[in-house]
């Protein structure tokens, strides 16, 4: 399983920010823009993010504004599949993946994360980004 350890937060000051880190990477957006969007939707610095908050932030960042996001709302796909099987099943494209208490990005079969992912851990939800 290919993996690149990457941390999008240039300040290294935010904790529990895997959702923001993965989103900045998969959307190719500056970390600050992602951070501000999450903050606008209720995230407290140093705290994790709920699936609802992640869904809202992803839709807003992809569409450019909350008004545009409402008209083209995308929900995550629910799935129970190990990370290694998910990467084999979806070898091409960009995916934002949520597992239990963690989020990471999969881009063209390579995992991007701020820690080493366990290939046997299970995907709970995912978004196809492109």
PDB file of C-alpha atoms in Angstrom:
ATOM      1  CA  UNK A   1       0.000   0.000   0.000  1.00  0.00           C
ATOM      2  CA  UNK A   2       1.611   3.256  -1.164  1.00  0.00           C
ATOM      3  CA  UNK A   3       1.661   6.054   1.397  1.00  0.00           C
ATOM      4  CA  UNK A   4       3.024   9.590   1.589  1.00  0.00           C
ATOM      5  CA  UNK A   5       3.195  11.311   4.952  1.00  0.00           C
ATOM      6  CA  UNK A   6       2.151  14.884   4.301  1.00  0.00           C
ATOM      7  CA  UNK A   7       1.079  17.635   6.618  1.00  0.00           C
ATOM      8  CA  UNK A   8      -0.718  20.572   4.996  1.00  0.00           C
ATOM      9  CA  UNK A   9      -0.741  22.740   8.149  1.00  0.00           C
ATOM     10  CA  UNK A  10       2.309  25.000   7.727  1.00  0.00           C
ATOM     11  CA  UNK A  11       2.179  26.244  11.321  1.00  0.00           C
ATOM     12  CA  UNK A  12       2.138  22.771  12.902  1.00  0.00           C
ATOM     13  CA  UNK A  13       0.045  24.389  15.640  1.00  0.00           C
ATOM     14  CA  UNK A  14      -3.342  22.707  15.144  1.00  0.00           C
ATOM     15  CA  UNK A  15      -4.073  19.317  16.701  1.00  0.00           C
ATOM     16  CA  UNK A  16      -6.706  16.803  15.612  1.00  0.00           C
ATOM     17  CA  UNK A  17      -6.692  18.349  12.162  1.00  0.00           C
ATOM     18  CA  UNK A  18      -6.626  15.261   9.956  1.00  0.00           C
ATOM     19  CA  UNK A  19      -9.950  16.277   8.340  1.00  0.00           C
ATOM     20  CA  UNK A  20      -8.508  19.658   7.347  1.00  0.00           C
ATOM     21  CA  UNK A  21      -5.177  18.180   6.275  1.00  0.00           C
ATOM     22  CA  UNK A  22      -6.808  15.570   3.999  1.00  0.00           C
ATOM     23  CA  UNK A  23      -9.216  18.125   2.524  1.00  0.00           C
ATOM     24  CA  UNK A  24      -6.458  20.642   1.731  1.00  0.00           C
ATOM     25  CA  UNK A  25      -4.515  17.877  -0.033  1.00  0.00           C
ATOM     26  CA  UNK A  26      -7.367  16.298  -2.004  1.00  0.00           C
ATOM     27  CA  UNK A  27      -8.852  19.654  -3.106  1.00  0.00           C
ATOM     28  CA  UNK A  28      -5.422  21.256  -3.684  1.00  0.00           C
ATOM     29  CA  UNK A  29      -6.523  24.262  -1.615  1.00  0.00           C
ATOM     30  CA  UNK A  30      -4.387  26.295   0.794  1.00  0.00           C
ATOM     31  CA  UNK A  31      -4.639  24.988   4.352  1.00  0.00           C
ATOM     32  CA  UNK A  32      -5.750  28.398   5.626  1.00  0.00           C
ATOM     33  CA  UNK A  33      -8.792  28.436   3.286  1.00  0.00           C
ATOM     34  CA  UNK A  34      -9.821  24.991   4.518  1.00  0.00           C
ATOM     35  CA  UNK A  35      -9.198  26.004   8.139  1.00  0.00           C
ATOM     36  CA  UNK A  36     -11.339  29.143   7.746  1.00  0.00           C
ATOM     37  CA  UNK A  37     -14.206  27.194   6.140  1.00  0.00           C
ATOM     38  CA  UNK A  38     -14.225  24.647   8.968  1.00  0.00           C
ATOM     39  CA  UNK A  39     -14.073  27.445  11.547  1.00  0.00           C
ATOM     40  CA  UNK A  40     -17.016  29.199   9.844  1.00  0.00           C
ATOM     41  CA  UNK A  41     -18.987  25.963  10.249  1.00  0.00           C
ATOM     42  CA  UNK A  42     -18.283  25.422  13.930  1.00  0.00           C
ATOM     43  CA  UNK A  43     -14.891  23.737  14.283  1.00  0.00           C
ATOM     44  CA  UNK A  44     -12.904  24.715  17.360  1.00  0.00           C
ATOM     45  CA  UNK A  45      -9.108  24.770  16.955  1.00  0.00           C
ATOM     46  CA  UNK A  46      -7.572  21.620  18.382  1.00  0.00           C
ATOM     47  CA  UNK A  47     -10.811  19.645  18.246  1.00  0.00           C
ATOM     48  CA  UNK A  48     -11.879  17.057  15.701  1.00  0.00           C
ATOM     49  CA  UNK A  49     -14.601  17.402  13.057  1.00  0.00           C
ATOM     50  CA  UNK A  50     -17.898  15.577  12.675  1.00  0.00           C
ATOM     51  CA  UNK A  51     -19.008  13.891   9.438  1.00  0.00           C
ATOM     52  CA  UNK A  52     -21.683  16.586   9.115  1.00  0.00           C
ATOM     53  CA  UNK A  53     -19.084  19.363   9.429  1.00  0.00           C
ATOM     54  CA  UNK A  54     -16.787  17.619   6.924  1.00  0.00           C
ATOM     55  CA  UNK A  55     -19.674  17.204   4.465  1.00  0.00           C
ATOM     56  CA  UNK A  56     -20.605  20.874   4.750  1.00  0.00           C
ATOM     57  CA  UNK A  57     -17.017  22.118   4.400  1.00  0.00           C
ATOM     58  CA  UNK A  58     -16.301  19.863   1.399  1.00  0.00           C
ATOM     59  CA  UNK A  59     -19.435  21.014  -0.424  1.00  0.00           C
ATOM     60  CA  UNK A  60     -18.722  24.698   0.288  1.00  0.00           C
ATOM     61  CA  UNK A  61     -15.051  24.451  -0.750  1.00  0.00           C
ATOM     62  CA  UNK A  62     -15.881  22.557  -3.962  1.00  0.00           C
ATOM     63  CA  UNK A  63     -18.692  24.939  -4.989  1.00  0.00           C
ATOM     64  CA  UNK A  64     -17.096  28.197  -3.846  1.00  0.00           C
ATOM     65  CA  UNK A  65     -19.868  29.442  -1.547  1.00  0.00           C
ATOM     66  CA  UNK A  66     -22.617  28.126   0.740  1.00  0.00           C
ATOM     67  CA  UNK A  67     -25.280  29.394  -1.666  1.00  0.00           C
ATOM     68  CA  UNK A  68     -23.839  27.426  -4.608  1.00  0.00           C
ATOM     69  CA  UNK A  69     -23.235  24.379  -2.395  1.00  0.00           C
ATOM     70  CA  UNK A  70     -26.915  24.165  -1.410  1.00  0.00           C
ATOM     71  CA  UNK A  71     -27.929  23.765  -5.057  1.00  0.00           C
ATOM     72  CA  UNK A  72     -25.453  20.948  -5.728  1.00  0.00           C
ATOM     73  CA  UNK A  73     -25.149  19.155  -2.366  1.00  0.00           C
ATOM     74  CA  UNK A  74     -23.164  15.892  -2.290  1.00  0.00           C
ATOM     75  CA  UNK A  75     -23.464  13.371   0.535  1.00  0.00           C
ATOM     76  CA  UNK A  76     -20.722  10.898   1.453  1.00  0.00           C
ATOM     77  CA  UNK A  77     -21.010   7.306   0.326  1.00  0.00           C
ATOM     78  CA  UNK A  78     -21.230   4.873   3.241  1.00  0.00           C
ATOM     79  CA  UNK A  79     -19.030   1.813   2.885  1.00  0.00           C
ATOM     80  CA  UNK A  80     -17.261  -0.827   4.969  1.00  0.00           C
ATOM     81  CA  UNK A  81     -14.065  -1.821   3.220  1.00  0.00           C
ATOM     82  CA  UNK A  82     -10.446  -1.987   4.402  1.00  0.00           C
ATOM     83  CA  UNK A  83      -8.090   0.766   3.268  1.00  0.00           C
ATOM     84  CA  UNK A  84      -6.047  -1.661   1.164  1.00  0.00           C
ATOM     85  CA  UNK A  85      -9.142  -3.061  -0.591  1.00  0.00           C
ATOM     86  CA  UNK A  86     -10.515   0.444  -1.103  1.00  0.00           C
ATOM     87  CA  UNK A  87      -7.272   1.511  -2.832  1.00  0.00           C
ATOM     88  CA  UNK A  88      -7.442  -1.565  -5.091  1.00  0.00           C
ATOM     89  CA  UNK A  89     -11.112  -0.972  -5.925  1.00  0.00           C
ATOM     90  CA  UNK A  90     -10.558   2.747  -6.636  1.00  0.00           C
ATOM     91  CA  UNK A  91      -7.050   2.974  -8.149  1.00  0.00           C
ATOM     92  CA  UNK A  92      -7.629   6.216 -10.112  1.00  0.00           C
ATOM     93  CA  UNK A  93      -9.088   9.539  -9.024  1.00  0.00           C
ATOM     94  CA  UNK A  94      -9.224  11.660  -5.888  1.00  0.00           C
ATOM     95  CA  UNK A  95     -11.065  10.467  -2.789  1.00  0.00           C
ATOM     96  CA  UNK A  96     -11.636  11.988   0.624  1.00  0.00           C
ATOM     97  CA  UNK A  97     -11.907   9.041   3.031  1.00  0.00           C
ATOM     98  CA  UNK A  98     -13.334   8.984   6.546  1.00  0.00           C
ATOM     99  CA  UNK A  99     -12.585   6.096   8.871  1.00  0.00           C
ATOM    100  CA  UNK A 100     -13.262   5.818  12.574  1.00  0.00           C
ATOM    101  CA  UNK A 101     -12.011   9.062  14.185  1.00  0.00           C
ATOM    102  CA  UNK A 102      -9.720   9.882  11.259  1.00  0.00           C
ATOM    103  CA  UNK A 103      -9.710  11.269   7.708  1.00  0.00           C
ATOM    104  CA  UNK A 104      -7.218  10.866   4.881  1.00  0.00           C
ATOM    105  CA  UNK A 105      -6.883  11.375   1.133  1.00  0.00           C
ATOM    106  CA  UNK A 106      -6.414   8.831  -1.671  1.00  0.00           C
ATOM    107  CA  UNK A 107      -5.074  10.216  -4.941  1.00  0.00           C
ATOM    108  CA  UNK A 108      -4.436   7.810  -7.824  1.00  0.00           C
ATOM    109  CA  UNK A 109      -3.849   4.863  -5.496  1.00  0.00           C
ATOM    110  CA  UNK A 110      -1.537   6.691  -3.068  1.00  0.00           C
ATOM    111  CA  UNK A 111      -2.648   7.481   0.479  1.00  0.00           C
ATOM    112  CA  UNK A 112      -1.865  10.959   1.837  1.00  0.00           C
ATOM    113  CA  UNK A 113      -2.006  11.201   5.592  1.00  0.00           C
ATOM    114  CA  UNK A 114      -0.314  12.821   8.570  1.00  0.00           C
ATOM    115  CA  UNK A 115       0.397   9.367  10.019  1.00  0.00           C
ATOM    116  CA  UNK A 116       1.049   5.881   8.658  1.00  0.00           C
ATOM    117  CA  UNK A 117      -2.355   4.374   7.776  1.00  0.00           C
ATOM    118  CA  UNK A 118      -3.210   0.850   8.878  1.00  0.00           C
ATOM    119  CA  UNK A 119      -4.171  -1.087   5.703  1.00  0.00           C
ATOM    120  CA  UNK A 120      -6.626  -3.233   7.707  1.00  0.00           C
ATOM    121  CA  UNK A 121      -8.592  -0.323   9.167  1.00  0.00           C
ATOM    122  CA  UNK A 122     -12.021   0.259   7.659  1.00  0.00           C
ATOM    123  CA  UNK A 123     -13.404   3.058   5.522  1.00  0.00           C
ATOM    124  CA  UNK A 124     -16.722   4.358   6.901  1.00  0.00           C
ATOM    125  CA  UNK A 125     -17.524   7.080   4.350  1.00  0.00           C
ATOM    126  CA  UNK A 126     -15.919   8.542   1.257  1.00  0.00           C
ATOM    127  CA  UNK A 127     -16.356  11.328  -1.265  1.00  0.00           C
ATOM    128  CA  UNK A 128     -15.182  11.142  -4.863  1.00  0.00           C
ATOM    129  CA  UNK A 129     -13.687  14.572  -5.385  1.00  0.00           C
ATOM    130  CA  UNK A 130     -13.030  14.825  -9.121  1.00  0.00           C
TER     131      UNK A 130
END
